């Protein structure tokens, strides 16, 4: 898969991810529209990226490209901004997304709250927010 | 195994303490708790501190109080449940004969102190996955868990609100509580939206203040003229840390593990529990913890708390000082649930505020974003 990457660098004044250590391949992939997760040889899938597999302890489990689709495990509508740069966005939706491959990911949901429900299918797009990173944002399929 | 005796408790001033720092508040609470126990600073041979704005808080408080070579030092930081967690380590130390008088202390200027650093420091790789979502933490994280619970079990916003209403009823009898005006379920539902499904009155206060408890060995307790409140059971665990999405199941907390362990250690059942002091950073925190501790079946928490079960005169008096929702919440509320549990077991209050003949109390702490859980069973010795 390769999802759309919108350039939001001009308008974004929220926190930006800083690629570091095991997360570098994830953020590099995001810039290209790829949602990557780690899939260990033992079969365990995980996000956020870590230097070890949390199931078997193998070091540096390899990355795979996700299909970029999943379901909403839960979500909240934030009426109070939780970070700098979010004041003008309220209300906005943050969800916990269960990717089809297994890992659960916290992400902005680009949707009207009334259109959302737990279990609904969502797909990923990316917002490029810095030279180094694009953040995954999900919307109903 | 020794059972430490909870011999003294105290708070510093609560609410706003603009002329104090966290350490001042922790120190003030400590000396007051020692006085309450009939001890002095010179008796102290152990210090346990969490939540201070310092990475060596036990050393800082020891120095501040000019303690003479304390033999027990503890600064494990597991958030709001740290103080319950400390009780187990204190028990172990007393069993080994390492300490006789240990202060467990907390201080904060969560309300008037400087805000948290807003820059995205890469201290943990997960920060880049959490903070760019803008999630208002901790309320938004707990709200996501609450919504999942509502989805799976049919829990309603009205049922969550019942907890806030009952807690306020207790607060109305506590002169130290920040919010004492009675509220209704409608008041909760109509209060300002914070992070759906939470409204303002589903959320704890933000306060300054400190608290401390003094734990002494059984030998030391016999020298003191204090009611003997024994630490009869302690258990701790964690499920995740910074990101609520790492919580394996947002409808079940670590209390499902720590409750049975602590109850078993103390040799009690739920019917023995006279009063429950349950960490209530949010209404949902208390609801899910009651389920996980086994006071009702999983998923029945909403029904359980309806109709004043936890209010004065209810079947399970809970958060009898007004809780984090109405009394104070300086950040790590865990020390305050221990303080109130002890006061109820000592029979410190009069009238409706005192739970009749309370002999067994639960003090439960929660830390992080539903991340850590620690359960303490306290029992008044005959």
XYZ file of C-alpha atoms in Angstrom:
523
model
C 0.000 0.000 0.000
C 0.992 3.595 -0.295
C -1.422 6.066 1.233
C -1.703 9.750 0.358
C 0.695 12.098 2.153
C -0.652 15.624 2.526
C 1.879 18.338 3.170
C 0.692 20.133 6.314
C 4.021 21.667 7.272
C 2.803 25.237 6.749
C -0.215 24.969 9.017
C 1.008 22.478 11.637
C 2.137 23.951 14.935
C 1.609 20.892 17.101
C 4.326 18.541 18.381
C 6.339 16.794 15.684
C 7.786 13.303 15.986
C 11.558 13.088 16.255
C 12.816 9.898 14.577
C 15.102 8.144 16.991
C 16.511 4.643 17.387
C 14.080 1.929 16.404
C 11.463 4.440 15.235
C 13.566 5.773 12.328
C 12.263 3.264 9.750
C 8.667 3.956 10.806
C 8.923 7.703 10.226
C 10.885 7.240 7.005
C 8.105 4.989 5.729
C 5.429 7.468 6.746
C 6.998 10.164 4.573
C 6.444 7.798 1.622
C 2.879 6.935 2.620
C 3.753 3.567 4.128
C 2.450 2.531 7.537
C 5.067 0.199 8.914
C 4.928 -2.152 11.846
C 7.378 -4.692 13.176
C 6.734 -8.350 12.410
C 9.162 -10.653 14.140
C 10.242 -14.005 12.727
C 8.351 -15.548 15.636
C 5.142 -14.125 14.192
C 4.575 -11.375 16.743
C 3.512 -7.979 15.377
C 4.122 -4.775 17.299
C 3.957 -1.007 17.344
C 5.428 1.361 18.565
C 8.772 0.227 17.129
C 11.213 -1.211 19.635
C 14.713 -2.629 19.602
C 13.429 -6.007 20.779
C 10.459 -8.244 20.079
C 8.185 -8.206 23.116
C 7.176 -11.842 22.516
C 10.495 -13.658 21.972
C 13.145 -11.061 22.716
C 14.690 -11.115 19.250
C 16.642 -7.962 18.535
C 15.572 -5.461 15.889
C 12.495 -7.264 14.570
C 12.021 -6.393 10.870
C 9.484 -3.914 9.530
C 6.620 -4.754 7.206
C 4.185 -2.493 5.390
C 0.683 -2.526 6.832
C -2.346 -2.546 4.554
C -3.232 0.672 6.342
C -6.715 -0.423 7.331
C -8.209 -1.275 10.683
C -11.117 -0.733 13.021
C -11.846 1.760 15.762
C -11.235 0.118 19.167
C -12.309 3.284 20.954
C -12.110 7.045 20.593
C -12.662 10.314 22.372
C -13.643 13.773 21.255
C -11.245 16.277 22.796
C -12.909 19.551 23.733
C -9.816 20.740 25.569
C -6.562 20.871 23.615
C -3.961 18.489 24.962
C -0.965 19.942 23.167
C 0.241 23.260 21.808
C -1.164 23.947 18.374
C -4.431 22.135 18.978
C -6.395 25.057 20.394
C -7.965 25.967 17.057
C -8.782 22.368 16.236
C -11.216 21.617 19.054
C -13.249 19.560 19.030
C -11.082 16.904 17.441
C -11.156 13.146 17.575
C -8.423 10.801 18.768
C -8.860 7.086 18.306
C -7.187 3.831 19.206
C -7.059 1.912 15.953
C -6.673 -1.847 15.722
C -4.738 -2.461 12.519
C -5.705 -5.505 10.481
C -2.256 -6.921 11.208
C -2.804 -6.716 14.972
C -1.016 -3.741 16.520
C -3.073 -0.975 18.089
C -2.147 2.605 17.292
C -3.212 5.926 18.763
C -4.010 8.465 16.031
C -6.016 11.471 15.034
C -9.306 10.563 13.375
C -10.185 12.921 10.553
C -13.955 12.638 10.866
C -17.072 14.191 12.336
C -17.756 12.687 15.765
C -21.351 11.894 14.786
C -20.067 9.678 11.969
C -17.975 7.489 14.245
C -18.640 4.265 16.024
C -16.539 1.638 17.729
C -15.793 -1.207 15.337
C -16.077 0.956 12.212
C -13.555 0.432 9.434
C -10.928 3.138 8.944
C -8.043 3.696 6.576
C -4.820 5.620 6.957
C -3.587 8.797 5.318
C -0.575 10.818 6.371
C -0.033 14.443 7.249
C 3.503 15.579 6.715
C 4.289 17.804 9.701
C 8.067 18.235 9.475
C 11.043 17.528 7.266
C 11.510 14.265 9.087
C 8.058 12.898 9.728
C 4.481 12.462 8.580
C 1.895 11.411 11.150
C -0.702 8.717 10.479
C -4.271 10.030 10.456
C -7.254 7.743 10.003
C -10.625 8.336 8.347
C -13.709 6.154 7.962
C -13.509 3.930 4.907
C 5.740 -11.555 57.921
C 5.519 -8.322 59.862
C 2.430 -6.187 59.480
C 3.437 -2.513 59.574
C 1.182 -0.352 61.697
C -0.155 2.816 60.116
C 0.404 5.070 63.096
C 0.008 8.589 61.764
C -1.476 10.518 58.872
C -1.665 14.152 57.789
C -2.059 16.563 54.923
C -0.334 19.866 54.322
C -2.526 22.778 53.262
C -4.502 21.772 50.178
C -5.879 23.766 47.286
C -3.460 26.565 46.468
C -0.053 26.918 48.106
C 1.691 29.509 45.934
C 4.390 30.156 48.530
C 5.346 26.495 48.840
C 7.112 24.052 46.557
C 6.454 20.305 46.395
C 9.135 19.621 48.953
C 7.742 22.130 51.463
C 4.346 20.453 51.217
C 5.803 16.958 51.559
C 7.861 18.039 54.571
C 4.946 19.775 56.290
C 2.740 16.726 55.813
C 5.550 14.536 57.151
C 6.075 16.408 60.404
C 2.322 16.603 60.966
C 1.939 12.865 60.369
C 4.781 12.175 62.789
C 3.102 14.331 65.392
C -0.153 12.459 64.752
C 1.717 9.211 65.442
C 3.373 10.520 68.573
C 6.790 10.274 66.943
C 9.468 12.824 66.192
C 11.821 13.408 63.298
C 14.555 11.786 65.344
C 12.641 8.493 65.283
C 12.534 8.282 61.512
C 14.753 5.642 59.963
C 13.019 5.257 56.612
C 11.726 7.529 53.857
C 9.588 6.708 50.832
C 8.711 9.503 48.397
C 7.212 9.660 44.912
C 5.827 12.305 42.639
C 8.159 15.130 43.554
C 9.683 17.164 40.790
C 13.034 15.580 41.399
C 14.639 12.369 40.316
C 16.025 11.577 43.768
C 13.036 12.531 45.908
C 13.843 10.286 48.880
C 17.266 11.873 49.183
C 15.880 15.350 48.780
C 13.301 14.923 51.527
C 15.824 13.200 53.819
C 18.208 16.103 53.412
C 15.464 18.695 53.807
C 14.394 17.101 57.093
C 18.039 16.546 58.111
C 17.357 12.896 58.848
C 20.107 10.964 60.552
C 21.267 8.210 58.185
C 17.933 6.613 57.278
C 18.343 2.889 56.609
C 15.343 2.546 54.288
C 15.090 4.721 51.161
C 12.462 4.271 48.499
C 11.602 6.386 45.471
C 10.010 3.972 43.039
C 7.852 6.005 40.709
C 4.740 4.184 39.556
C 2.498 7.225 39.573
C -0.514 7.602 41.805
C -0.254 4.097 43.216
C 3.335 4.543 44.437
C 2.338 5.011 48.071
C 0.335 1.805 48.261
C 3.239 0.073 46.525
C 5.622 1.439 49.165
C 3.593 -0.261 51.903
C 4.768 -3.642 50.608
C 8.410 -2.605 50.566
C 8.073 -1.157 54.051
C 6.605 -4.448 55.212
C 9.566 -6.312 53.747
C 12.040 -3.922 55.367
C 10.345 -4.234 58.748
C 10.290 -8.022 58.436
C 14.053 -7.894 57.970
C 14.379 -5.521 60.912
C 15.751 -2.747 58.722
C 13.437 0.035 59.830
C 10.992 0.878 62.596
C 9.570 4.264 61.614
C 9.058 5.001 57.928
C 7.438 8.096 56.470
C 5.641 7.775 53.149
C 5.311 11.270 51.753
C 4.093 13.261 48.800
C 4.027 16.911 47.862
C 2.950 18.874 44.836
C 2.198 22.279 43.429
C 0.092 20.872 40.645
C -2.185 23.889 40.598
C -0.009 26.959 41.031
C 3.386 25.544 40.064
C 4.951 25.806 36.619
C 3.262 23.815 33.857
C 4.833 20.781 32.344
C 7.477 21.162 29.703
C 5.693 21.611 26.400
C 8.592 20.725 24.148
C 8.622 17.274 22.605
C 11.531 15.727 24.421
C 12.385 12.374 23.002
C 12.830 10.664 26.319
C 10.768 7.751 25.077
C 10.195 6.661 21.469
C 6.455 6.460 22.097
C 6.219 10.224 22.556
C 6.256 10.708 18.795
C 3.247 8.417 18.495
C 1.203 9.966 21.284
C 1.772 13.688 21.488
C 1.152 14.571 17.817
C -2.378 13.184 18.233
C -3.096 16.082 20.576
C -4.763 13.755 23.068
C -5.484 15.678 26.256
C -3.853 13.473 28.859
C -4.756 12.052 31.182
C -8.482 12.859 30.706
C -8.648 11.853 27.040
C -6.908 8.554 27.682
C -9.275 7.609 30.496
C -12.177 8.792 28.362
C -11.212 6.376 25.607
C -11.190 3.546 28.111
C -14.556 4.631 29.485
C -16.085 4.687 26.019
C -14.849 1.179 25.357
C -16.448 0.058 28.634
C -19.713 1.702 27.605
C -19.514 -0.097 24.272
C -18.852 -3.526 25.734
C -21.097 -3.427 28.779
C -23.719 -0.783 28.183
C -22.374 1.438 30.935
C -23.972 4.888 30.706
C -22.825 8.434 31.326
C -25.534 8.649 33.980
C -23.991 5.718 35.837
C -20.556 7.304 35.711
C -22.104 10.506 37.018
C -23.543 8.640 40.006
C -20.002 8.223 41.283
C -19.368 11.963 41.151
C -22.655 12.660 42.910
C -22.017 10.200 45.738
C -18.461 11.425 46.145
C -19.651 15.028 46.401
C -22.083 13.985 49.090
C -19.134 12.774 51.166
C -17.192 15.942 50.332
C -20.046 18.076 51.624
C -19.135 16.838 55.115
C -15.393 17.481 54.769
C -14.249 21.031 55.603
C -10.985 20.368 53.747
C -12.741 19.445 50.494
C -12.382 21.945 47.669
C -15.893 21.322 46.302
C -18.701 20.828 48.805
C -21.891 21.944 47.046
C -24.136 18.936 46.393
C -24.557 18.033 42.728
C -26.965 15.933 40.703
C -26.504 13.543 37.812
C -27.844 16.300 35.559
C -25.209 18.702 36.875
C -22.515 16.256 35.853
C -23.993 15.653 32.414
C -24.465 19.370 31.804
C -21.010 20.417 32.968
C -18.496 21.488 30.372
C -17.332 18.824 27.932
C -13.689 17.859 28.403
C -13.037 14.642 26.476
C -16.134 12.679 25.553
C -17.705 10.926 27.343
C -16.251 12.950 30.226
C -17.609 16.259 31.349
C -15.848 18.488 33.830
C -17.473 16.825 36.855
C -16.257 13.396 35.708
C -12.721 14.698 36.181
C -10.654 15.165 39.312
C -9.631 18.514 40.667
C -6.225 20.056 40.163
C -4.724 21.009 43.521
C -1.564 21.856 45.345
C -0.801 20.024 48.534
C 0.949 17.163 50.247
C 0.178 14.144 52.344
C 2.078 11.681 54.479
C 1.582 8.513 56.441
C 3.836 7.047 59.107
C 4.320 3.288 59.170
C 5.887 1.775 62.274
C 6.927 -1.718 63.294
C 4.751 -3.695 65.683
C 7.392 -3.227 68.392
C 7.425 0.541 67.901
C 3.631 0.653 67.819
C 3.481 -0.836 71.277
C 5.472 2.161 72.568
C 3.037 4.582 70.979
C -0.432 5.489 72.123
C -2.142 5.038 68.774
C -4.924 2.816 67.435
C -3.289 -0.120 65.690
C -4.149 -0.048 62.006
C -2.299 -2.947 60.382
C -1.200 -3.201 56.778
C -2.688 -6.649 56.265
C -2.290 -7.050 52.507
C -0.447 -5.320 49.677
C -0.098 -6.056 45.975
C 0.990 -4.055 42.914
C 1.220 -4.486 39.183
C 1.265 -2.566 35.906
C -0.138 -3.163 32.459
C 1.472 -0.405 30.381
C 2.798 3.111 30.751
C 2.534 6.144 28.535
C 0.071 5.279 25.844
C -3.429 4.091 26.589
C -3.312 2.156 23.299
C -0.738 -0.121 24.949
C -3.286 -1.164 27.588
C -4.129 -4.757 26.693
C -7.841 -4.401 27.529
C -9.115 -0.945 28.410
C -12.011 -2.413 30.374
C -9.829 -4.375 32.809
C -7.124 -2.871 35.024
C -4.319 -4.317 37.087
C -6.668 -4.207 40.075
C -8.024 -7.536 38.844
C -4.609 -8.954 39.782
C -3.781 -6.912 42.879
C -7.212 -7.126 44.519
C -7.341 -10.911 44.900
C -3.701 -11.017 46.052
C -4.155 -8.343 48.692
C -7.463 -9.806 49.887
C -5.904 -13.244 50.119
C -2.904 -11.973 52.103
C -5.221 -10.264 54.537
C -7.554 -13.245 54.731
C -10.632 -11.173 53.957
C -13.572 -11.323 51.600
C -15.560 -8.474 50.095
C -18.153 -8.784 52.825
C -15.473 -7.848 55.351
C -14.761 -4.500 53.697
C -16.360 -1.661 55.623
C -14.981 1.253 53.632
C -13.285 1.587 50.247
C -10.928 4.397 49.331
C -10.569 3.957 45.581
C -8.437 6.205 43.407
C -10.852 8.394 41.461
C -8.885 10.467 39.009
C -12.046 10.152 36.919
C -15.432 8.623 37.537
C -14.483 5.711 35.311
C -11.333 5.000 37.330
C -13.427 4.220 40.377
C -16.040 2.274 38.427
C -13.637 -0.067 36.662
C -11.580 -0.526 39.834
C -14.651 -1.592 41.813
C -15.316 -4.242 39.165
C -11.727 -5.406 39.035
C -11.446 -5.627 42.810
C -14.471 -7.903 42.653
C -17.111 -5.819 44.402
C -19.361 -6.700 41.457
C -19.139 -8.749 38.289
C -17.130 -7.402 35.340
C -19.377 -5.083 33.386
C -21.842 -4.554 36.230
C -20.040 -1.535 37.683
C -22.546 0.932 36.300
C -25.431 -0.883 37.872
C -23.481 -1.372 41.105
C -22.806 2.311 41.677
C -26.354 3.395 40.825
C -28.702 4.474 43.559
C -26.146 5.680 46.073
C -24.284 2.435 46.752
C -21.085 4.364 47.468
C -22.730 7.401 49.104
C -23.141 8.046 52.839
C -25.417 5.335 54.187
C -24.815 3.173 51.111
C -23.803 -0.443 50.967
C -20.139 0.353 50.214
C -18.981 3.731 51.547
C -16.358 4.925 49.075
C -14.052 7.935 48.970
C -15.395 9.214 52.219
C -13.297 12.383 52.184
C -14.660 13.447 48.807
C -12.053 11.767 46.666
C -9.989 13.210 43.900
C -13.224 14.379 42.342
C -14.176 16.796 45.132
C -11.595 16.917 47.958
C -8.178 17.418 46.372
C -6.012 15.964 43.639
C -2.454 17.242 43.621
C -1.356 14.745 40.971
C -0.540 11.542 42.836
C -3.684 10.959 44.867
C -2.559 7.608 46.276
C -1.269 8.943 49.576
C -4.654 10.486 50.327
C -6.575 7.216 50.016
C -4.288 5.737 52.684
C -4.818 8.765 54.928
C -8.597 8.567 54.731
C -8.736 4.794 55.135
C -6.742 5.116 58.353
C -8.949 7.901 59.682
C -12.101 5.898 59.074
C -10.635 2.858 60.834
C -9.565 5.028 63.771
C -13.047 6.438 64.062
C -11.796 10.004 63.740
C -15.092 11.442 62.557
C -18.523 12.098 63.924
C -22.014 11.677 62.551
C -22.689 10.561 59.005
C -19.117 11.136 57.932
C -17.933 8.232 60.092
C -18.553 4.766 58.734
C -19.988 2.818 61.646
C -17.514 0.561 63.392
C -15.187 0.340 60.412
C -12.646 -2.442 60.924
C -11.432 -3.239 57.418
C -10.652 -0.733 54.670
C -9.345 -0.958 51.132
C -6.982 1.701 49.834
C -6.414 1.391 46.127
C -4.036 3.464 44.013
C -3.922 3.899 40.248
C -1.036 5.456 38.341
C -0.246 6.641 34.847
C -3.136 6.285 32.414
C -4.784 3.307 34.154
C -1.249 1.895 34.006
C -0.336 0.826 37.533
C -2.501 -0.609 40.285
C -1.746 -1.147 43.950
C -4.150 -2.458 46.554
C -3.682 -2.193 50.315
C -5.902 -3.840 52.906
C -5.908 -2.074 56.259
C -7.341 -3.695 59.371
C -7.987 -2.229 62.802
C -6.645 -4.506 65.471
C -8.991 -5.248 68.332
